[in-house]
Amino acid sequence: MSVEQAPVQRADFDQVMVPNYAPAAFIPVRGAGSRVWDQSGRELIDFAGGIAVNVLGHAHPALVGALTEQANKLWHVSNVFTNEPALRLAKKLVDATFAERAFFCNSGAEANEAAFKLARRVAHDRFGPEKHEIIATVNSFHGRTLFTVSVGGQPKYSDGFGPKITGISHVPYNDLEALKAQISDKTCAVVIEPIQGESGVVPADLAYLKGARELCDKHNALLIFDEVQTGVGRTGSLFAYQHYGVTPDILSSAKSLGGGFPIGAMLTTEDLAKHLAVGTHGTTYGGNPLACAVASAVLDVVNTPEVLAGVKAKHERFKARLEKIGQQYGLFSQVRGVGLLIGCVLTEAWKGKAKEVFNAAEKEGLMVLQAGPDVVRFAPSLVVEDADIDEGLDRFERAAATLTKA
Ligand SMILES: *Cc1c(COP(=O)(O)O)cnc(C)c1O
């Protein structure tokens, strides 16, 4: 039985919502696979994937099944009790990664918050209060809580909210010498995105990650990989650290982990995890049965040779065509990224105009993303059909033609 709801429109946003977002002019109402329909019934192809979240597209039967089955059983019990979906999910993550322990929360920011608090706690317990410094990278993104914007390397997100969390420094990304110069015995953690997502889809060099691992070991600092955007199959490996073969001490995951249902996870070793003893950290919703049931189903589908190999094949399909379009219309100077996290760097003539590309694509019935003003980002479903890739890129080519002719 469904209750008739009052009609709402995009214009209502400006009347009832805090204006911290500027959503597109249309309102999506339904999705299936890599297609989305808006209020007027217009169909769009989705290469945005809800910002690298809808890892299996929209309304994937395995996820709908897991969610509805759990919805009829048990929604929430709090962490005063544990629950079966949380334990199953933790076992799957432990089996599939370096990790021996999992902490569940509800977003990427919270997963990083837990990671940073754990790193500081470990250093405090083992070495004393002096060892609390966190080294992050310029242009990194780690979420929007006060701690995570302070660690993030983009002052536009952290300025203007009063005193920031101190004991944090930022060094240029992919610059091992800069990290070497900054790290000391006061460093408790170095945090790196294996591919910087929000600031332009910039993959780390293998030598940089290896060097960071060695420097951390030398200075008793923990290496944290923020895999909120790169994790859960996005690179063609379950996690990007496996793609690179460099293992962190702490890993944060979110976005694709829930396939559209909010969940975050911090993964670590038993030896480190024990520093978050009873009462040191927590969240009411973390490890919620609905979220964990969905994330378990996500892992069951994504962590298979077929899907992971498919990501690599689809990368090639996207890249070849995007390079061709980019060249033909003088739009892109480079197409970069790993797996299905792809960034197209705008040429000098189009610099700063990623939003215009976004708008032109939308007019052709295609959802893409920006990654800063200079990069057009693609983060589609990992199981996007080849026919949808081709049709979506046809639409993208029409958008590029219209845009560059104007
Ligand atoms: C999106 C993102 C976050 C923040 O995740 P939220 O769920 O928005 O809190 C953190 N780190 C990286 C690398 C991200 O891409």
Short mmCIF file of C-alpha atoms and ligand atoms in Angstrom, two decimals:
data_model
loop_
_atom_site.label_atom_id
_atom_site.label_comp_id
_atom_site.label_asym_id
_atom_site.label_seq_id
_atom_site.Cartn_x
_atom_site.Cartn_y
_atom_site.Cartn_z
CA MET A 1 0.00 0.00 0.00
CA SER A 2 1.56 3.30 -1.01
CA VAL A 3 0.37 6.68 0.20
CA GLU A 4 -0.13 9.41 -2.44
CA GLN A 5 2.68 11.98 -2.02
CA ALA A 6 2.49 15.71 -2.75
CA PRO A 7 4.33 16.69 -5.98
CA VAL A 8 7.78 18.30 -5.59
CA GLN A 9 10.05 20.06 -8.06
CA ARG A 10 13.64 21.23 -8.40
CA ALA A 11 12.52 24.77 -7.51
CA ASP A 12 11.53 23.49 -4.06
CA PHE A 13 15.20 22.81 -3.34
CA ASP A 14 15.92 26.50 -3.03
CA GLN A 15 12.98 26.94 -0.66
CA VAL A 16 13.55 24.10 1.79
CA MET A 17 17.15 22.89 1.55
CA VAL A 18 20.36 24.34 2.97
CA PRO A 19 22.07 25.80 -0.12
CA ASN A 20 25.36 23.89 0.21
CA TYR A 21 24.69 21.97 -3.03
CA ALA A 22 23.74 23.14 -6.52
CA PRO A 23 21.95 20.10 -7.98
CA ALA A 24 21.17 19.78 -11.69
CA ALA A 25 17.90 21.11 -13.08
CA PHE A 26 16.22 17.69 -13.38
CA ILE A 27 15.25 15.22 -10.65
CA PRO A 28 16.06 11.53 -11.20
CA VAL A 29 13.24 9.30 -9.98
CA ARG A 30 14.14 5.78 -11.09
CA GLY A 31 17.12 3.75 -12.22
CA ALA A 32 17.83 0.34 -13.72
CA GLY A 33 21.36 -0.81 -14.52
CA SER A 34 23.20 2.15 -16.02
CA ARG A 35 20.05 4.02 -17.05
CA VAL A 36 18.20 6.66 -15.05
CA TRP A 37 14.83 8.33 -15.69
CA ASP A 38 13.85 11.80 -14.53
CA GLN A 39 10.46 13.21 -13.50
CA SER A 40 9.48 13.91 -17.10
CA GLY A 41 10.31 10.35 -18.17
CA ARG A 42 13.53 11.39 -19.94
CA GLU A 43 16.12 8.60 -19.96
CA LEU A 44 19.80 9.24 -19.20
CA ILE A 45 22.87 7.02 -19.24
CA ASP A 46 24.71 7.13 -15.93
CA PHE A 47 28.51 7.34 -16.10
CA ALA A 48 28.62 9.27 -12.80
CA GLY A 49 27.57 6.32 -10.65
CA GLY A 50 26.52 8.58 -7.79
CA ILE A 51 30.20 9.61 -7.47
CA ALA A 52 31.73 6.13 -7.58
CA VAL A 53 29.00 4.68 -5.35
CA ASN A 54 26.55 2.76 -7.55
CA VAL A 55 29.12 0.06 -8.15
CA LEU A 56 26.54 -2.34 -9.61
CA GLY A 57 24.36 0.29 -11.23
CA HIS A 58 20.79 0.92 -10.14
CA ALA A 59 18.39 -1.64 -8.70
CA HIS A 60 20.78 -4.58 -9.13
CA PRO A 61 18.71 -7.70 -8.30
CA ALA A 62 21.28 -9.08 -5.84
CA LEU A 63 21.27 -5.83 -3.86
CA VAL A 64 17.51 -5.34 -3.99
CA GLY A 65 17.17 -8.95 -2.82
CA ALA A 66 19.63 -8.53 0.08
CA LEU A 67 18.03 -5.26 1.18
CA THR A 68 14.43 -6.43 1.06
CA GLU A 69 15.22 -9.74 2.72
CA GLN A 70 16.96 -7.95 5.59
CA ALA A 71 14.23 -5.27 5.70
CA ASN A 72 11.72 -7.95 6.55
CA LYS A 73 13.95 -9.33 9.31
CA LEU A 74 15.79 -6.72 11.38
CA TRP A 75 16.73 -3.10 10.67
CA HIS A 76 18.67 -1.92 13.68
CA VAL A 77 19.77 -3.06 17.11
CA SER A 78 22.64 -0.61 17.97
CA ASN A 79 26.09 -1.76 19.01
CA VAL A 80 24.83 -2.84 22.40
CA PHE A 81 24.22 -6.02 20.39
CA THR A 82 26.09 -7.38 17.41
CA ASN A 83 24.23 -8.72 14.37
CA GLU A 84 24.64 -11.41 11.75
CA PRO A 85 25.05 -9.21 8.62
CA ALA A 86 27.83 -7.18 10.31
CA LEU A 87 29.74 -10.31 11.30
CA ARG A 88 29.35 -11.83 7.83
CA LEU A 89 30.55 -8.63 6.17
CA ALA A 90 33.55 -8.33 8.50
CA LYS A 91 34.52 -11.96 7.76
CA LYS A 92 34.36 -11.33 4.03
CA LEU A 93 36.52 -8.19 4.28
CA VAL A 94 39.04 -9.94 6.53
CA ASP A 95 39.21 -12.93 4.17
CA ALA A 96 39.69 -10.72 1.11
CA THR A 97 42.28 -8.22 2.41
CA PHE A 98 45.33 -7.67 4.66
CA ALA A 99 42.96 -6.69 7.44
CA GLU A 100 42.21 -8.73 10.55
CA ARG A 101 39.67 -6.37 12.10
CA ALA A 102 36.87 -4.14 10.77
CA PHE A 103 35.08 -1.12 12.22
CA PHE A 104 31.84 -0.08 10.53
CA CYS A 105 30.41 3.40 10.23
CA ASN A 106 28.21 5.27 7.78
CA SER A 107 30.37 7.33 5.42
CA GLY A 108 33.84 7.90 4.06
CA ALA A 109 34.46 10.83 6.38
CA GLU A 110 33.63 8.67 9.37
CA ALA A 111 35.87 5.85 8.16
CA ASN A 112 38.74 8.35 7.91
CA GLU A 113 37.85 9.92 11.24
CA ALA A 114 38.19 6.46 12.79
CA ALA A 115 41.45 5.85 10.91
CA PHE A 116 42.99 9.13 12.11
CA LYS A 117 41.82 8.63 15.68
CA LEU A 118 43.20 5.09 15.68
CA ALA A 119 46.57 6.26 14.35
CA ARG A 120 46.83 8.94 17.03
CA ARG A 121 45.73 6.53 19.73
CA VAL A 122 48.27 3.89 18.74
CA ALA A 123 51.09 6.45 18.76
CA HIS A 124 49.90 7.88 22.07
CA ASP A 125 49.78 4.46 23.72
CA ARG A 126 53.08 3.23 22.29
CA PHE A 127 55.23 6.36 22.19
CA GLY A 128 53.48 9.15 24.13
CA PRO A 129 51.64 12.38 23.25
CA GLU A 130 54.50 13.94 21.25
CA LYS A 131 54.00 11.51 18.41
CA HIS A 132 50.75 12.81 16.96
CA GLU A 133 51.60 14.45 13.65
CA ILE A 134 49.73 13.42 10.53
CA ILE A 135 51.19 13.99 7.08
CA ALA A 136 48.70 14.29 4.22
CA THR A 137 49.06 15.47 0.64
CA VAL A 138 48.24 18.71 -1.14
CA ASN A 139 44.86 18.54 -2.94
CA SER A 140 43.83 15.37 -1.11
CA PHE A 141 40.22 14.84 -0.06
CA HIS A 142 39.23 12.88 3.02
CA GLY A 143 35.70 14.05 3.86
CA ARG A 144 33.91 17.02 5.40
CA THR A 145 34.05 16.63 9.18
CA LEU A 146 36.36 19.07 10.94
CA PHE A 147 39.14 16.48 11.40
CA THR A 148 38.87 15.22 7.83
CA VAL A 149 38.83 18.69 6.20
CA SER A 150 41.81 19.60 8.36
CA VAL A 151 43.68 16.53 7.08
CA GLY A 152 42.44 17.11 3.53
CA GLY A 153 44.78 19.21 1.43
CA GLN A 154 42.27 21.74 0.12
CA PRO A 155 42.03 24.91 2.25
CA LYS A 156 38.81 25.93 0.44
CA TYR A 157 37.11 23.14 2.40
CA SER A 158 38.74 23.81 5.78
CA ASP A 159 39.03 27.62 5.94
CA GLY A 160 36.41 29.68 7.72
CA PHE A 161 35.26 27.22 10.35
CA GLY A 162 37.39 28.44 13.25
CA PRO A 163 40.49 26.73 14.57
CA LYS A 164 41.47 23.62 12.63
CA ILE A 165 42.77 20.42 14.10
CA THR A 166 46.51 20.95 14.55
CA GLY A 167 49.45 18.62 14.11
CA ILE A 168 48.77 18.12 10.40
CA SER A 169 51.04 18.98 7.49
CA HIS A 170 50.64 18.70 3.72
CA VAL A 171 53.27 17.69 1.20
CA PRO A 172 52.98 17.56 -2.61
CA TYR A 173 51.47 14.32 -3.94
CA ASN A 174 53.70 11.81 -5.72
CA ASP A 175 56.76 13.61 -4.32
CA LEU A 176 58.77 11.15 -2.25
CA GLU A 177 61.53 13.65 -1.45
CA ALA A 178 58.98 16.05 0.05
CA LEU A 179 57.58 13.27 2.22
CA LYS A 180 61.08 12.25 3.27
CA ALA A 181 61.85 15.83 4.29
CA GLN A 182 58.67 16.14 6.36
CA ILE A 183 58.46 12.78 8.12
CA SER A 184 60.00 12.48 11.58
CA ASP A 185 59.72 10.46 14.75
CA LYS A 186 56.80 12.75 15.71
CA THR A 187 54.81 11.48 12.73
CA CYS A 188 52.05 9.09 13.77
CA ALA A 189 50.60 8.54 10.29
CA VAL A 190 50.94 9.29 6.60
CA VAL A 191 47.63 9.30 4.72
CA ILE A 192 47.45 8.85 0.95
CA GLU A 193 44.72 8.32 -1.62
CA PRO A 194 46.19 5.67 -4.00
CA ILE A 195 44.45 7.68 -6.72
CA GLN A 196 43.52 11.26 -5.83
CA GLY A 197 39.85 11.28 -6.83
CA GLU A 198 38.17 14.59 -6.13
CA SER A 199 41.13 16.70 -7.19
CA GLY A 200 41.42 15.27 -10.71
CA VAL A 201 41.88 11.47 -10.82
CA VAL A 202 45.64 11.45 -10.26
CA PRO A 203 47.10 7.95 -9.78
CA ALA A 204 50.03 7.49 -7.40
CA ASP A 205 53.33 6.28 -8.83
CA LEU A 206 54.21 2.81 -7.60
CA ALA A 207 57.65 4.02 -6.41
CA TYR A 208 55.93 6.74 -4.36
CA LEU A 209 53.70 4.31 -2.49
CA LYS A 210 56.58 1.87 -1.96
CA GLY A 211 58.78 4.71 -0.71
CA ALA A 212 56.04 5.95 1.62
CA ARG A 213 55.71 2.42 3.04
CA GLU A 214 59.46 2.31 3.75
CA LEU A 215 59.55 5.77 5.32
CA CYS A 216 56.61 4.91 7.58
CA ASP A 217 58.32 1.72 8.74
CA LYS A 218 61.54 3.61 9.42
CA HIS A 219 59.76 6.22 11.58
CA ASN A 220 57.22 3.97 13.32
CA ALA A 221 54.44 5.81 11.53
CA LEU A 222 51.30 4.12 10.22
CA LEU A 223 50.46 4.18 6.54
CA ILE A 224 46.79 4.94 5.92
CA PHE A 225 45.28 4.46 2.49
CA ASP A 226 42.06 6.36 1.91
CA GLU A 227 40.31 3.99 -0.47
CA VAL A 228 36.88 5.54 -0.13
CA GLN A 229 36.86 6.23 -3.86
CA THR A 230 39.32 3.62 -5.16
CA GLY A 231 38.04 0.60 -3.22
CA VAL A 232 35.63 -2.24 -3.96
CA GLY A 233 36.63 -3.15 -7.49
CA ARG A 234 36.99 0.32 -8.96
CA THR A 235 40.58 -0.31 -10.13
CA GLY A 236 39.98 -3.87 -11.29
CA SER A 237 41.42 -5.18 -8.00
CA LEU A 238 39.20 -5.38 -4.92
CA PHE A 239 41.24 -2.56 -3.37
CA ALA A 240 43.78 -0.29 -5.04
CA TYR A 241 46.49 -1.36 -2.59
CA GLN A 242 46.26 -4.82 -4.16
CA HIS A 243 46.58 -3.28 -7.62
CA TYR A 244 49.82 -1.60 -6.48
CA GLY A 245 51.05 -4.36 -4.20
CA VAL A 246 51.74 -1.96 -1.32
CA THR A 247 49.94 -2.79 1.92
CA PRO A 248 48.79 -0.09 4.34
CA ASP A 249 48.31 -0.44 8.10
CA ILE A 250 44.86 1.12 8.01
CA LEU A 251 42.44 1.36 5.07
CA SER A 252 39.23 3.34 4.83
CA SER A 253 36.40 2.28 2.55
CA ALA A 254 32.92 3.64 1.80
CA LYS A 255 31.26 4.81 -1.45
CA SER A 256 31.12 1.61 -3.57
CA LEU A 257 31.08 -0.60 -0.48
CA GLY A 258 27.35 -0.02 -0.02
CA GLY A 259 26.49 0.22 -3.72
CA GLY A 260 24.19 3.13 -2.82
CA PHE A 261 23.30 2.21 0.76
CA PRO A 262 25.29 4.33 3.26
CA ILE A 263 28.16 2.45 4.92
CA GLY A 264 31.81 3.03 5.70
CA ALA A 265 34.50 0.73 7.03
CA MET A 266 37.91 1.07 8.58
CA LEU A 267 40.10 -2.00 8.15
CA THR A 268 43.25 -2.73 10.11
CA THR A 269 45.34 -5.36 11.83
CA GLU A 270 44.58 -7.03 15.15
CA ASP A 271 47.63 -5.47 16.74
CA LEU A 272 46.51 -1.94 15.92
CA ALA A 273 42.80 -2.54 16.45
CA LYS A 274 43.31 -3.41 20.10
CA HIS A 275 44.10 0.25 20.80
CA LEU A 276 40.45 1.11 20.19
CA ALA A 277 39.37 -0.63 23.39
CA VAL A 278 35.79 -0.65 24.67
CA GLY A 279 34.47 2.88 24.97
CA THR A 280 37.20 4.67 22.95
CA HIS A 281 35.17 5.15 19.78
CA GLY A 282 31.71 4.38 18.39
CA THR A 283 28.66 5.28 16.33
CA THR A 284 24.99 4.41 16.78
CA TYR A 285 24.30 3.28 13.22
CA GLY A 286 27.71 1.74 12.44
CA GLY A 287 27.37 -1.89 11.40
CA ASN A 288 23.63 -1.50 10.88
CA PRO A 289 22.11 -4.80 9.60
CA LEU A 290 20.55 -3.25 6.47
CA ALA A 291 23.79 -1.58 5.38
CA CYS A 292 25.88 -4.67 6.14
CA ALA A 293 23.51 -7.02 4.32
CA VAL A 294 23.72 -4.86 1.20
CA ALA A 295 27.52 -4.46 1.42
CA SER A 296 27.89 -8.23 1.79
CA ALA A 297 25.92 -8.71 -1.40
CA VAL A 298 28.08 -6.05 -3.12
CA LEU A 299 31.24 -7.97 -2.19
CA ASP A 300 29.76 -11.29 -3.33
CA VAL A 301 29.18 -9.87 -6.81
CA VAL A 302 32.19 -7.54 -7.16
CA ASN A 303 34.89 -9.77 -5.70
CA THR A 304 34.74 -12.30 -8.54
CA PRO A 305 37.26 -12.80 -11.35
CA GLU A 306 34.57 -12.04 -13.99
CA VAL A 307 33.58 -8.64 -12.61
CA LEU A 308 37.16 -7.57 -11.80
CA ALA A 309 38.43 -8.64 -15.22
CA GLY A 310 35.45 -6.86 -16.76
CA VAL A 311 36.57 -3.60 -15.14
CA LYS A 312 39.92 -3.79 -16.95
CA ALA A 313 38.27 -4.55 -20.29
CA LYS A 314 35.75 -1.74 -19.87
CA HIS A 315 38.59 0.65 -18.98
CA GLU A 316 40.13 0.00 -22.39
CA ARG A 317 36.78 0.51 -24.11
CA PHE A 318 36.27 3.88 -22.39
CA LYS A 319 39.85 5.04 -22.79
CA ALA A 320 40.22 4.31 -26.49
CA ARG A 321 37.03 6.16 -27.39
CA LEU A 322 37.59 9.07 -24.97
CA GLU A 323 41.08 9.63 -26.35
CA LYS A 324 39.66 9.68 -29.86
CA ILE A 325 36.91 12.14 -28.97
CA GLY A 326 39.34 14.24 -26.95
CA GLN A 327 41.69 14.53 -29.89
CA GLN A 328 39.07 15.07 -32.56
CA TYR A 329 37.46 18.00 -30.73
CA GLY A 330 40.61 19.36 -29.06
CA LEU A 331 38.98 18.77 -25.69
CA PHE A 332 41.37 16.55 -23.73
CA SER A 333 45.13 16.62 -23.33
CA GLN A 334 45.18 13.33 -21.42
CA VAL A 335 42.90 10.48 -20.40
CA ARG A 336 44.15 8.98 -17.11
CA GLY A 337 43.02 6.81 -14.24
CA VAL A 338 42.78 3.12 -13.43
CA GLY A 339 39.89 0.73 -14.07
CA LEU A 340 36.57 2.54 -14.00
CA LEU A 341 37.84 5.69 -12.35
CA ILE A 342 38.80 7.76 -15.36
CA GLY A 343 39.76 11.42 -15.60
CA CYS A 344 39.88 13.38 -18.85
CA VAL A 345 42.16 16.39 -18.49
CA LEU A 346 40.86 19.42 -20.41
CA THR A 347 43.19 21.12 -22.88
CA GLU A 348 44.45 24.65 -22.29
CA ALA A 349 41.55 26.03 -24.37
CA TRP A 350 38.96 24.26 -22.19
CA LYS A 351 40.67 24.62 -18.84
CA GLY A 352 38.28 25.52 -16.01
CA LYS A 353 35.26 24.47 -18.08
CA ALA A 354 34.49 20.98 -16.78
CA LYS A 355 31.09 22.25 -15.68
CA GLU A 356 30.27 23.24 -19.28
CA VAL A 357 31.15 19.72 -20.43
CA PHE A 358 28.96 18.32 -17.66
CA ASN A 359 26.06 20.52 -18.83
CA ALA A 360 26.53 19.66 -22.50
CA ALA A 361 26.57 15.92 -21.67
CA GLU A 362 23.41 16.26 -19.59
CA LYS A 363 21.63 17.89 -22.54
CA GLU A 364 22.46 14.78 -24.60
CA GLY A 365 21.12 12.46 -21.89
CA LEU A 366 24.39 11.54 -20.19
CA MET A 367 25.47 11.90 -16.57
CA VAL A 368 29.22 12.49 -16.04
CA LEU A 369 31.22 14.05 -13.19
CA GLN A 370 33.76 16.77 -12.70
CA ALA A 371 36.90 16.29 -10.65
CA GLY A 372 37.79 19.91 -10.06
CA PRO A 373 37.32 22.53 -12.81
CA ASP A 374 39.83 20.99 -15.23
CA VAL A 375 38.93 17.31 -15.33
CA VAL A 376 35.87 15.40 -16.56
CA ARG A 377 35.48 12.25 -14.49
CA PHE A 378 33.81 8.92 -15.28
CA ALA A 379 32.94 6.54 -12.43
CA PRO A 380 30.28 4.24 -13.89
CA SER A 381 28.90 0.95 -12.62
CA LEU A 382 31.49 -1.83 -12.78
CA VAL A 383 28.99 -3.96 -14.66
CA VAL A 384 27.93 -1.30 -17.17
CA GLU A 385 26.98 -3.10 -20.40
CA ASP A 386 29.27 -2.58 -23.39
CA ALA A 387 26.23 -1.43 -25.38
CA ASP A 388 25.57 1.25 -22.74
CA ILE A 389 29.22 2.33 -22.84
CA ASP A 390 29.01 2.74 -26.62
CA GLU A 391 25.67 4.54 -26.56
CA GLY A 392 26.81 6.79 -23.68
CA LEU A 393 30.01 7.69 -25.50
CA ASP A 394 28.01 8.41 -28.68
CA ARG A 395 26.04 10.88 -26.58
CA PHE A 396 29.27 12.26 -25.17
CA GLU A 397 30.65 12.74 -28.66
CA ARG A 398 27.50 14.66 -29.68
CA ALA A 399 27.96 16.84 -26.59
CA ALA A 400 31.62 17.46 -27.50
CA ALA A 401 30.65 18.35 -31.07
CA THR A 402 27.97 20.83 -29.97
CA LEU A 403 30.17 22.35 -27.31
CA THR A 404 33.21 22.90 -29.51
CA LYS A 405 31.19 24.19 -32.48
CA ALA A 406 29.47 26.90 -30.39
C1 LIG B 1 34.12 10.75 -1.09
C2 LIG B 1 35.41 10.64 -0.37
C3 LIG B 1 35.49 10.80 1.03
C4 LIG B 1 34.32 11.21 1.86
O1 LIG B 1 33.29 10.26 1.89
P1 LIG B 1 31.84 10.70 2.42
O2 LIG B 1 31.05 9.44 2.36
O3 LIG B 1 31.35 11.78 1.52
O4 LIG B 1 32.01 11.20 3.82
C5 LIG B 1 36.71 10.58 1.63
N1 LIG B 1 37.80 10.26 0.92
C6 LIG B 1 37.77 10.10 -0.40
C7 LIG B 1 39.01 9.70 -1.14
C8 LIG B 1 36.58 10.31 -1.11
O5 LIG B 1 36.55 10.18 -2.44
#
